[in-house]
JSON list of C-alpha atoms in Angstrom, two decimals:
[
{"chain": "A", "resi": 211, "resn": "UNK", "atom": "CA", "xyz": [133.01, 120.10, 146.55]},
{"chain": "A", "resi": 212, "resn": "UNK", "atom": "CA", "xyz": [135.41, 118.43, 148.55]},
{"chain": "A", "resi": 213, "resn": "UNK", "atom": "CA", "xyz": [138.77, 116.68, 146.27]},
{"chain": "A", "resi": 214, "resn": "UNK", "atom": "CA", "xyz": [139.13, 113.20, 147.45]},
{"chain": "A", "resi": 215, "resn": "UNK", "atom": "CA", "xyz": [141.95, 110.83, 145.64]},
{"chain": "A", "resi": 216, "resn": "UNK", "atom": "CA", "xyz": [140.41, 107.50, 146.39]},
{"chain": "A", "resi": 217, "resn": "UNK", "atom": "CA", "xyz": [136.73, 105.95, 146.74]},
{"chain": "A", "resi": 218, "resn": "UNK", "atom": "CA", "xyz": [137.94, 105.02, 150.36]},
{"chain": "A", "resi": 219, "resn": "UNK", "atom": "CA", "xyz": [138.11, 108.22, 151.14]},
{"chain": "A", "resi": 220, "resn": "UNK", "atom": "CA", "xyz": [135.03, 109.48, 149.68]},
{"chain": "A", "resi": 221, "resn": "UNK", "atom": "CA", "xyz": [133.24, 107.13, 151.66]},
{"chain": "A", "resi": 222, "resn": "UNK", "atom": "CA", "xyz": [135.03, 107.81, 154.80]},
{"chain": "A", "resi": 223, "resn": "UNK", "atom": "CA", "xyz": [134.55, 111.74, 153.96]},
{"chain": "A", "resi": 224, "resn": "UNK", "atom": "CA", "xyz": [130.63, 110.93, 153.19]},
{"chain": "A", "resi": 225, "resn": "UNK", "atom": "CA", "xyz": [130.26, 108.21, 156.80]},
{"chain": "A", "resi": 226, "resn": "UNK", "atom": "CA", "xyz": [131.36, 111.21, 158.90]},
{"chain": "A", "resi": 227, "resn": "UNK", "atom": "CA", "xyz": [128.84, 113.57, 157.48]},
{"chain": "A", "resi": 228, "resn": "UNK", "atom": "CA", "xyz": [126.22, 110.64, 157.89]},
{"chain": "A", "resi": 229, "resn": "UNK", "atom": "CA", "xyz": [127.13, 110.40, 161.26]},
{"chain": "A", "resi": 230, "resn": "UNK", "atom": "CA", "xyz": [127.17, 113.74, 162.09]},
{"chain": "A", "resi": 231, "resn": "UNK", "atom": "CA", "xyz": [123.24, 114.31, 160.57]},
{"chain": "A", "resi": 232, "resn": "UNK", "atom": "CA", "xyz": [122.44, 111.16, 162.85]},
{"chain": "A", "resi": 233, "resn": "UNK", "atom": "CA", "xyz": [124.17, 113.07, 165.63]},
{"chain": "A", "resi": 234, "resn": "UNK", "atom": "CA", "xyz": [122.49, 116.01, 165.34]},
{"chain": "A", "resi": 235, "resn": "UNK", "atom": "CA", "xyz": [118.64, 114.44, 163.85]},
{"chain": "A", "resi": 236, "resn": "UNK", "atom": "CA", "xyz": [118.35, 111.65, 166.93]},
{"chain": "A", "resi": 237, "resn": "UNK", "atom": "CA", "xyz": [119.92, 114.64, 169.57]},
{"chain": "A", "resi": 238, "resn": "UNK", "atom": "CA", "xyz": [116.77, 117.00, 168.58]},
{"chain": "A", "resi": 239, "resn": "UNK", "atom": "CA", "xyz": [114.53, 114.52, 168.22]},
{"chain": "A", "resi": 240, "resn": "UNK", "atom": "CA", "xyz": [114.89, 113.16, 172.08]},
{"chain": "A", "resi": 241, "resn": "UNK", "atom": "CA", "xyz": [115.33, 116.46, 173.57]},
{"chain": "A", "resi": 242, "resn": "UNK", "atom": "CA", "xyz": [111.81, 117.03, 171.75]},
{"chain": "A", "resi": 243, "resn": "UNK", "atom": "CA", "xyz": [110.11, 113.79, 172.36]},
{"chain": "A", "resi": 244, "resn": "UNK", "atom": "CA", "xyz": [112.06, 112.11, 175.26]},
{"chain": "A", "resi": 245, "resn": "UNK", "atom": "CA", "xyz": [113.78, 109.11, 175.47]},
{"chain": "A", "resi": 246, "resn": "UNK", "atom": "CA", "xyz": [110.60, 107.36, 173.94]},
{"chain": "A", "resi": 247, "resn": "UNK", "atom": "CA", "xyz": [112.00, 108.53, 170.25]},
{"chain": "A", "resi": 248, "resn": "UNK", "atom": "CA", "xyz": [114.75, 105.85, 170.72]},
{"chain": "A", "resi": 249, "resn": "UNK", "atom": "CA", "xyz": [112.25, 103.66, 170.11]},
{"chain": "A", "resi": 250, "resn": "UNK", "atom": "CA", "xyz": [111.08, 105.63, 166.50]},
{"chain": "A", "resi": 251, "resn": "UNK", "atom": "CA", "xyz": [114.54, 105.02, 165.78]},
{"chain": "A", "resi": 252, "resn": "UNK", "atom": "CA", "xyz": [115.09, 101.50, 166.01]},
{"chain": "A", "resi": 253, "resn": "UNK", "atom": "CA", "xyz": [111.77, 100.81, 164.25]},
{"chain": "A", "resi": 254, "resn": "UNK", "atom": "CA", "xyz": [113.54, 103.54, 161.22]},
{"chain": "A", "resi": 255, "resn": "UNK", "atom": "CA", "xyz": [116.72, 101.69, 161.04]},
{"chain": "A", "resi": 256, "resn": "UNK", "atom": "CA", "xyz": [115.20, 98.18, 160.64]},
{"chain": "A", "resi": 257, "resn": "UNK", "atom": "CA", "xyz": [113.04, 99.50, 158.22]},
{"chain": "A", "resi": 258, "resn": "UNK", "atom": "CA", "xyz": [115.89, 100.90, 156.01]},
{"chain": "A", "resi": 259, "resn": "UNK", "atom": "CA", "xyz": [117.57, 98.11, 156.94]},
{"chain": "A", "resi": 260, "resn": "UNK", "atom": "CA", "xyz": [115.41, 95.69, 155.74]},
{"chain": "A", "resi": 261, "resn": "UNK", "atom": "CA", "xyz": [114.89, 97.84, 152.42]},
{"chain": "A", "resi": 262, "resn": "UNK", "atom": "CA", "xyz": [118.42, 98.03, 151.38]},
{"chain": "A", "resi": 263, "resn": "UNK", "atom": "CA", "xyz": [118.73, 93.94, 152.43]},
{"chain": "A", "resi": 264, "resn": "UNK", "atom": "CA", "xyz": [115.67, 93.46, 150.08]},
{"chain": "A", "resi": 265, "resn": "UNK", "atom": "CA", "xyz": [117.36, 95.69, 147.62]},
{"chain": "A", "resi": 266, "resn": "UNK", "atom": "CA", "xyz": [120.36, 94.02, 147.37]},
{"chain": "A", "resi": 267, "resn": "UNK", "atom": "CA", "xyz": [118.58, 90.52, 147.53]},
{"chain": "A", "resi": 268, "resn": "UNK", "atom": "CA", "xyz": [117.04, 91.96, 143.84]},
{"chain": "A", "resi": 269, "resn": "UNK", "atom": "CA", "xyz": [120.47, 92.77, 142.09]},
{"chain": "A", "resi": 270, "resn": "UNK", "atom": "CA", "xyz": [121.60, 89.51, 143.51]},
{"chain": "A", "resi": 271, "resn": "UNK", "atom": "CA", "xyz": [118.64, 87.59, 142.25]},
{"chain": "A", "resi": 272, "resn": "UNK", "atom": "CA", "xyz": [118.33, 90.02, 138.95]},
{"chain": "A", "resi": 273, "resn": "UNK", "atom": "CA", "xyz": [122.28, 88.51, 137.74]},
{"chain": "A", "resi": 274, "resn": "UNK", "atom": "CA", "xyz": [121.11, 84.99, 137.77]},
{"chain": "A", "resi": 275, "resn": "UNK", "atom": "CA", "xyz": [122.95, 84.32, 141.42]},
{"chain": "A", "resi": 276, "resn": "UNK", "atom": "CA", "xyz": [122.27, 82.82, 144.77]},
{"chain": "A", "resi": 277, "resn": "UNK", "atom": "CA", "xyz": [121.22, 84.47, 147.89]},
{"chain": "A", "resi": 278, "resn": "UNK", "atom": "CA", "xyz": [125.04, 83.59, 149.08]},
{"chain": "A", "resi": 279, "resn": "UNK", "atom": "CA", "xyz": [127.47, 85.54, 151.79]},
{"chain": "A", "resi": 280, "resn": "UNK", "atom": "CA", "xyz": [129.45, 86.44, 149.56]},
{"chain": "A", "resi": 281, "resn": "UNK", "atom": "CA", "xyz": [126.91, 87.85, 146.84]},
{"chain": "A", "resi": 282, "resn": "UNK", "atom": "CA", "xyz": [125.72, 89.68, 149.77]},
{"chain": "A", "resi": 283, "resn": "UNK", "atom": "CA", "xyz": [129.05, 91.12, 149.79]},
{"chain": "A", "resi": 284, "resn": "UNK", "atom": "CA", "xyz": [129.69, 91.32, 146.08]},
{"chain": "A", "resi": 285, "resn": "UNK", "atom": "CA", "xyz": [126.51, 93.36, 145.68]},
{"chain": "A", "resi": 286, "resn": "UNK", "atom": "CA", "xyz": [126.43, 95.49, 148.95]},
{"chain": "A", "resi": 287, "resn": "UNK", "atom": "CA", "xyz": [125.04, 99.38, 148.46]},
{"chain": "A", "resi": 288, "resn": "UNK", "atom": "CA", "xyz": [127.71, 101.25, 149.91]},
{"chain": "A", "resi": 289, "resn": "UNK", "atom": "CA", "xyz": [132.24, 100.48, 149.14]},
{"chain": "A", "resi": 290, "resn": "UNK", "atom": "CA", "xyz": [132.36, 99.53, 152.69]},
{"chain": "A", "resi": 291, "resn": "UNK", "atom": "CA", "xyz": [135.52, 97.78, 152.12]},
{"chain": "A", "resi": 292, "resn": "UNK", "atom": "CA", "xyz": [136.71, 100.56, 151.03]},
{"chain": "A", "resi": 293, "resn": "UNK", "atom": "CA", "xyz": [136.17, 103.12, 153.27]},
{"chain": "A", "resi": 294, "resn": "UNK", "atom": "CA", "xyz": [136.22, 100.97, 156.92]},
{"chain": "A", "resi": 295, "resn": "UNK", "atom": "CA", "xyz": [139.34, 99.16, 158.34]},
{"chain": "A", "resi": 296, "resn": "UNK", "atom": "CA", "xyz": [137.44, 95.64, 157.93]},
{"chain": "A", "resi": 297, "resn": "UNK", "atom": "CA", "xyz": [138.59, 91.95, 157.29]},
{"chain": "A", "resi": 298, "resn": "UNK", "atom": "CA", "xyz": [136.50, 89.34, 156.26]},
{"chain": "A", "resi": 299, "resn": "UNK", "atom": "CA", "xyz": [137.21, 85.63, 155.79]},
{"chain": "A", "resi": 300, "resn": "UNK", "atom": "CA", "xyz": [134.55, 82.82, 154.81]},
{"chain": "A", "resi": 301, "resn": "UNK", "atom": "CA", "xyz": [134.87, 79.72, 156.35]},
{"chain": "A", "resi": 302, "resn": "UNK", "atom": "CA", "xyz": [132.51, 76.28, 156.80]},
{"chain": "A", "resi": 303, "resn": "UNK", "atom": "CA", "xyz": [129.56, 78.55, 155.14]},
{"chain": "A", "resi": 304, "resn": "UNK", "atom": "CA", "xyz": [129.54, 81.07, 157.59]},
{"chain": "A", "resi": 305, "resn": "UNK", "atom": "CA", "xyz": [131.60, 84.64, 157.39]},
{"chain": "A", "resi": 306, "resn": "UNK", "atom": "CA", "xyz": [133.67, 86.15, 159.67]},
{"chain": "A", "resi": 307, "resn": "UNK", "atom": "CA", "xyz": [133.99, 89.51, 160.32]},
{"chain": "A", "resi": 308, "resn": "UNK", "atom": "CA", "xyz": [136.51, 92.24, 162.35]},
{"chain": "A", "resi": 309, "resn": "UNK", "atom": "CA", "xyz": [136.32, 95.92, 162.18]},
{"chain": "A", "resi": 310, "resn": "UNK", "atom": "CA", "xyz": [139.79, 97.72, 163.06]},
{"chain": "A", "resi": 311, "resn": "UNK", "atom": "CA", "xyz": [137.73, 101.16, 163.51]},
{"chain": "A", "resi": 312, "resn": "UNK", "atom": "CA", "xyz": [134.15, 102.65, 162.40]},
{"chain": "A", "resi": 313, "resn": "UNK", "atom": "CA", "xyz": [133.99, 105.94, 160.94]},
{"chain": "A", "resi": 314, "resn": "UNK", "atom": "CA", "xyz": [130.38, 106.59, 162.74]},
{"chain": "A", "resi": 315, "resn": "UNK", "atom": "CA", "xyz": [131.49, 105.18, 166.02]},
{"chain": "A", "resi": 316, "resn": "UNK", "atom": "CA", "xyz": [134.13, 107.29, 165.75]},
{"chain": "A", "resi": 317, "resn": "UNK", "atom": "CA", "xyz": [132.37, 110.25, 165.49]},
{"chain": "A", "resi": 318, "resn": "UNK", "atom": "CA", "xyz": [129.41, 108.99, 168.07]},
{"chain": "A", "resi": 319, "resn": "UNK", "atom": "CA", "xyz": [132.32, 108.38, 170.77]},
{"chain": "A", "resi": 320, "resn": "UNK", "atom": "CA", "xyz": [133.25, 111.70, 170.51]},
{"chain": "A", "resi": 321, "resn": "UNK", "atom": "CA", "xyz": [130.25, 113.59, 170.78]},
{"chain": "A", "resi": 322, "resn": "UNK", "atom": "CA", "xyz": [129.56, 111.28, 173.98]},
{"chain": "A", "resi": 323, "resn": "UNK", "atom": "CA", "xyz": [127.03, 109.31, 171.78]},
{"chain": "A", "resi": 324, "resn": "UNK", "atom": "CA", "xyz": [127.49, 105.79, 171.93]},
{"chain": "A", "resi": 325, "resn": "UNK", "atom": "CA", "xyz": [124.10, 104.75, 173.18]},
{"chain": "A", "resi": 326, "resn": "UNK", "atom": "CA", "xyz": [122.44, 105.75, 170.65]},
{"chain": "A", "resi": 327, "resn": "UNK", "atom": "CA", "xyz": [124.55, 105.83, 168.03]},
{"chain": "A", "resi": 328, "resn": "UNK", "atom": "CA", "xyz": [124.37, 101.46, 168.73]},
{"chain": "A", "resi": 329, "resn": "UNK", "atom": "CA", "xyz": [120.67, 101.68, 167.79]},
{"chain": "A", "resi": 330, "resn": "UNK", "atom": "CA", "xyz": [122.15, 102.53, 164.41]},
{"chain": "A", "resi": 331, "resn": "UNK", "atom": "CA", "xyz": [124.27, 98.99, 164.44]},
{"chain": "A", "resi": 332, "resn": "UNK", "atom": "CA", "xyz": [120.66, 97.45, 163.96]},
{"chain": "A", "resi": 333, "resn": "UNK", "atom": "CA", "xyz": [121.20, 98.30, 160.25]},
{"chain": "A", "resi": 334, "resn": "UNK", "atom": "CA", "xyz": [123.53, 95.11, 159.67]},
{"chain": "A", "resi": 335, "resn": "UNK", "atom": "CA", "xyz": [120.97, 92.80, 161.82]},
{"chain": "A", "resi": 336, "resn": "UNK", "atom": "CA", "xyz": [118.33, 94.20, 159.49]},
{"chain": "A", "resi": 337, "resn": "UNK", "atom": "CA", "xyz": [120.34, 93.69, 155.96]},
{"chain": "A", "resi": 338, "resn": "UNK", "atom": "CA", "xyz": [120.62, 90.45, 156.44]},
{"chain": "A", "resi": 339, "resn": "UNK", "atom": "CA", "xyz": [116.96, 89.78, 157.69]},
{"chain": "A", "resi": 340, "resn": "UNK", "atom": "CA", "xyz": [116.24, 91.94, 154.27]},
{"chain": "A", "resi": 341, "resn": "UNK", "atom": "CA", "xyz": [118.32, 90.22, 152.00]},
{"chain": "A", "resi": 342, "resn": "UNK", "atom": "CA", "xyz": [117.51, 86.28, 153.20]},
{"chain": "A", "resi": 343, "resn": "UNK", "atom": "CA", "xyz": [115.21, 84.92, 155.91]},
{"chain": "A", "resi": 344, "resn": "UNK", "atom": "CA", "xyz": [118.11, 82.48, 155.87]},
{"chain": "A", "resi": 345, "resn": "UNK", "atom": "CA", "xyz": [120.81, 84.72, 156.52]},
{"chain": "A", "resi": 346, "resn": "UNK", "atom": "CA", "xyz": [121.44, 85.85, 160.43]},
{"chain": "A", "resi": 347, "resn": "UNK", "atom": "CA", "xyz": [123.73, 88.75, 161.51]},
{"chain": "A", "resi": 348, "resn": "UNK", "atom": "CA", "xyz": [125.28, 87.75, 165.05]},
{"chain": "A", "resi": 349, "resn": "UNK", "atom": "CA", "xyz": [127.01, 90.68, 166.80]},
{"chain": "A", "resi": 350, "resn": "UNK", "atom": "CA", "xyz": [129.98, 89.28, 168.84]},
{"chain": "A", "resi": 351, "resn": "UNK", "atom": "CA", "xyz": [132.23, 93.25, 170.08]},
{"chain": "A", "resi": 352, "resn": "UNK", "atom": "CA", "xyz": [131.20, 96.62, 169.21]},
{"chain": "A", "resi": 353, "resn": "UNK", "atom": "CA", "xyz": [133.15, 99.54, 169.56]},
{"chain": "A", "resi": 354, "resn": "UNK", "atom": "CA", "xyz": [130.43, 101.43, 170.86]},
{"chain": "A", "resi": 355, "resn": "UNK", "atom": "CA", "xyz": [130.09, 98.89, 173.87]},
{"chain": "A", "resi": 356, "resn": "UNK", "atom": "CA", "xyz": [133.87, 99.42, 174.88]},
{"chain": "A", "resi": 357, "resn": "UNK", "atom": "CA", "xyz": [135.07, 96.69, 172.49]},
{"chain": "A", "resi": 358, "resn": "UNK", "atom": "CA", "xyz": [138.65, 97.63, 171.06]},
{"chain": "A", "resi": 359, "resn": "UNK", "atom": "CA", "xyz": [136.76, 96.76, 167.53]},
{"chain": "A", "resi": 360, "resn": "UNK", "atom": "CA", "xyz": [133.78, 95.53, 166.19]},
{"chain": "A", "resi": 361, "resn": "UNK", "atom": "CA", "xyz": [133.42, 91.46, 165.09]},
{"chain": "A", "resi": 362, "resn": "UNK", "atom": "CA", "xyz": [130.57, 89.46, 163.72]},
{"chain": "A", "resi": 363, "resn": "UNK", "atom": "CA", "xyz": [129.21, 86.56, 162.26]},
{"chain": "A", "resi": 364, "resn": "UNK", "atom": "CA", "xyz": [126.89, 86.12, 159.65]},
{"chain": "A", "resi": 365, "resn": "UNK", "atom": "CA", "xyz": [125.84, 82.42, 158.82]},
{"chain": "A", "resi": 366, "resn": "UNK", "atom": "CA", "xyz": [122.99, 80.45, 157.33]},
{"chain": "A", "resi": 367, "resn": "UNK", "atom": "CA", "xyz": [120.02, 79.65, 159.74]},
{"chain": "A", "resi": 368, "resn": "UNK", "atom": "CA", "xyz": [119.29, 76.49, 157.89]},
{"chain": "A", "resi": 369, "resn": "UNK", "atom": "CA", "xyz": [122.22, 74.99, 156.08]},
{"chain": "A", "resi": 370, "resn": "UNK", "atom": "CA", "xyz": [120.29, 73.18, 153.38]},
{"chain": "A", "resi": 371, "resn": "UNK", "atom": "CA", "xyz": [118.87, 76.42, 151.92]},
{"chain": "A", "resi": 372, "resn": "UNK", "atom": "CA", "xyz": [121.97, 77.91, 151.69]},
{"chain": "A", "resi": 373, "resn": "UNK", "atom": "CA", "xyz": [121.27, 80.35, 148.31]},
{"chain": "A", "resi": 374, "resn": "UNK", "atom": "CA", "xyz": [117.15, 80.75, 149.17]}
]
């Protein structure tokens, strides 16, 4: 087993392996089935997507809390913090978000992957959609689209049921 000295870089060490397998699974899979299996795989990611959102929704709900931005945060699956160069800042009910650098597009740009390593950036659209009808991802630069990092915005569709 690998030695890691921090929880950043045990996730960083366990994204690269995740991106590798989604390398190597989506590569076989088209060569198989054609360019129609990007398709499967949009459908798979909002579907996990919308599990791990509905997931975390429950812990949130399960402590007494609000369907908030920032429980969303507090009670995210995975130390992304931790293990992404990210910044976050919550303004006016709404959350703003940079990315510095993404482990998976990382690895995606260098194996010439980009394209479809993006259909795996439907995960955050599908988190939110998971976690709170009220919550919406927007997608502003992506490093996968040429972007020198990745930015978003996630705010509340309808103000007055902030929480719901």
């Amino acid at each position: 087993m690998a030695q890691v000295k921090t929880i950043g870089e045990a996730v960083r060490n366990m994204s690269v392996l995740m991106a590798n397998m989604y390398y190597h699974l989506t590569k076989a899979v088209i060569e198989d089935f054609g360019d129609e299996a990007k398709e499967s795989f949009k459908r798979a990611i909002i579907e996990f997507g919308h599990e791990r959102g509905r997931n975390i929704a429950k812990n949130v709900l399960d402590a007494g809390l609000p369907l908030t931005l920032e429980n969303l945060d507090k009670f995210y699956d995975i130390p992304i913090a931790e293990g992404w160069d990210l910044h976050r800042s919550y303004e006016n009910d709404m959350k703003m978000n940079v990315t510095d650098s993404c482990t998976f597009a990382t690895v995606w740009l260098e194996k010439n992957w980009a394209e479809v390593g993006h259909i795996y950036c439907l995960i955050d659209i599908a988190i939110r959609e998971g976690y709170s009808s009220n919550v919406k991802f927007c997608p502003v630069k992506n490093i996968l689209e040429g972007d020198p990092h990745c930015q978003s915005l996630t705010v509340y569709r309808d103000i007055s049921k902030k929480g719901q």
